[in-house]
mmCIF file of C-alpha atoms in Angstrom:
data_model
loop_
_atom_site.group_PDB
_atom_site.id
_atom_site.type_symbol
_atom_site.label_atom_id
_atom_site.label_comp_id
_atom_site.label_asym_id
_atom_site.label_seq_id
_atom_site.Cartn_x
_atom_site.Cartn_y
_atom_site.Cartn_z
ATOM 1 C CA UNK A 237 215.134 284.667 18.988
ATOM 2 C CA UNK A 238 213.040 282.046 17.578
ATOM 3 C CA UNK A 239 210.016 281.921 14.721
ATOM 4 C CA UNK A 240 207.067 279.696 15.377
ATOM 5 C CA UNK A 241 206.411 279.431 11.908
ATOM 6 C CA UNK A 242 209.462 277.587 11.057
ATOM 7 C CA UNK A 243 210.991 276.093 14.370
ATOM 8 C CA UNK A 244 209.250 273.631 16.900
ATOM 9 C CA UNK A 245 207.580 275.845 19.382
ATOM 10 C CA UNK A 246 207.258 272.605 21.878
ATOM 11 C CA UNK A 247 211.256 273.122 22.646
ATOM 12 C CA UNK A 248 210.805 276.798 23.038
ATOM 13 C CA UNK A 249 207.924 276.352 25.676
ATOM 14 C CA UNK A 250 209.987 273.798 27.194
ATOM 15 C CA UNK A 251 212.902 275.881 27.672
ATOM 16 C CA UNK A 252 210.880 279.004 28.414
ATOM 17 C CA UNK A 253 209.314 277.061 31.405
ATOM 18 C CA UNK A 254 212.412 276.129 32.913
ATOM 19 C CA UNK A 255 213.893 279.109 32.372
ATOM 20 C CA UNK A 256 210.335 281.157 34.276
ATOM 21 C CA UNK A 257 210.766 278.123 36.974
ATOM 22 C CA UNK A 258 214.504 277.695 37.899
ATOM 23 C CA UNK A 259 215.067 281.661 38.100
ATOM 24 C CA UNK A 260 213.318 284.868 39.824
ATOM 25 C CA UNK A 261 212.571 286.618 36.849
ATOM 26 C CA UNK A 262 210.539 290.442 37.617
ATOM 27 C CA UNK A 263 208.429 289.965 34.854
ATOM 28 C CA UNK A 264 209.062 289.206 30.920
ATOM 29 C CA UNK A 265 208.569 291.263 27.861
ATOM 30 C CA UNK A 266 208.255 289.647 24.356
ATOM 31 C CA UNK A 267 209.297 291.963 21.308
ATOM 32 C CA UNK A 268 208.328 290.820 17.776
ATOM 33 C CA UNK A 269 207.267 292.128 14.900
ATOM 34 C CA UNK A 270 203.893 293.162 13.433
ATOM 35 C CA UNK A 271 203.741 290.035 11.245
ATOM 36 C CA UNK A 272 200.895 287.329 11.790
ATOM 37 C CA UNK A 273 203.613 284.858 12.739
ATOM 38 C CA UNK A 274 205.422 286.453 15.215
ATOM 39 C CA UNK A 275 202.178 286.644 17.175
ATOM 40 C CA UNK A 276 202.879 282.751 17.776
ATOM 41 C CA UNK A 277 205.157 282.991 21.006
ATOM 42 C CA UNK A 278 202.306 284.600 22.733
ATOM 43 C CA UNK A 279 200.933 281.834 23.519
ATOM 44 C CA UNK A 280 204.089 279.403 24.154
ATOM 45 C CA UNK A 281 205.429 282.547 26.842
ATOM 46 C CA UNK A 282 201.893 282.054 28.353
ATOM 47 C CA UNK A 283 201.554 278.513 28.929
ATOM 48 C CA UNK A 284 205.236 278.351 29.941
ATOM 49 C CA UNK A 285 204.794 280.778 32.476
ATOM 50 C CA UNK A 286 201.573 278.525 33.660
ATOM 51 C CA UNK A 287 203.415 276.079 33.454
ATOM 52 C CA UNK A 288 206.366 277.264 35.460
ATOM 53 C CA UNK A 289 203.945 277.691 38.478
ATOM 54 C CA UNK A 290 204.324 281.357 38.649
ATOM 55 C CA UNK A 291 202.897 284.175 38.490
ATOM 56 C CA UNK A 292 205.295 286.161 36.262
ATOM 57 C CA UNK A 293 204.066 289.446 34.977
ATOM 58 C CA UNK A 294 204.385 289.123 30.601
ATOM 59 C CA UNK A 295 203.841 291.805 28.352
ATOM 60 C CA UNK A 296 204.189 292.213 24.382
ATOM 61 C CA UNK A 297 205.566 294.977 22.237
ATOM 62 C CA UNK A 298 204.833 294.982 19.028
ATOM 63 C CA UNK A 299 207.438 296.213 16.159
ATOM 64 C CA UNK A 300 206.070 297.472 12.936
ATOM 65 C CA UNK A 301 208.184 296.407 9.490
ATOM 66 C CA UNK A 302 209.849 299.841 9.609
ATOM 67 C CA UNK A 303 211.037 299.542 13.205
ATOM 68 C CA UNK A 304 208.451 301.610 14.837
ATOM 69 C CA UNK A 305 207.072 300.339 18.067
ATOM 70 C CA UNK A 306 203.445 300.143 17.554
ATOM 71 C CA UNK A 307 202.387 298.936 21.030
#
């Protein structure tokens, strides 16, 4: 769990990239919720997976404030 808003997303994509390059991960999937801020891992999981070297399938899902899943 993390927020880009209020933590340094350079340590997250760090870690995330280690994590994507030291393992054999099937694929990641990012939950988070509908709020414009959330949206900011996006693009740390991204460039950590480039990063990594690999080709790791990533998907989103998307959580509304009520606890839906909107996509």
């Amino acid at each position: 769990m993390g927020c880009p808003k209020l933590d340094d997303v350079g340590v997250y994509q760090e870690k995330f990239m280690e994590i994507i390059k030291n393992n054999d991960l099937e694929s990641i999937t990012y939950a988070h919720m509908e709020v414009p801020c959330c949206f900011g891992l996006i693009g740390v999981i991204q460039a950590a997976i480039a990063q990594s070297g690999k080709k790791t399938p990533f998907k989103e899902v998307t959580i509304s404030i009520r606890g839906e899943r909107i996509k």
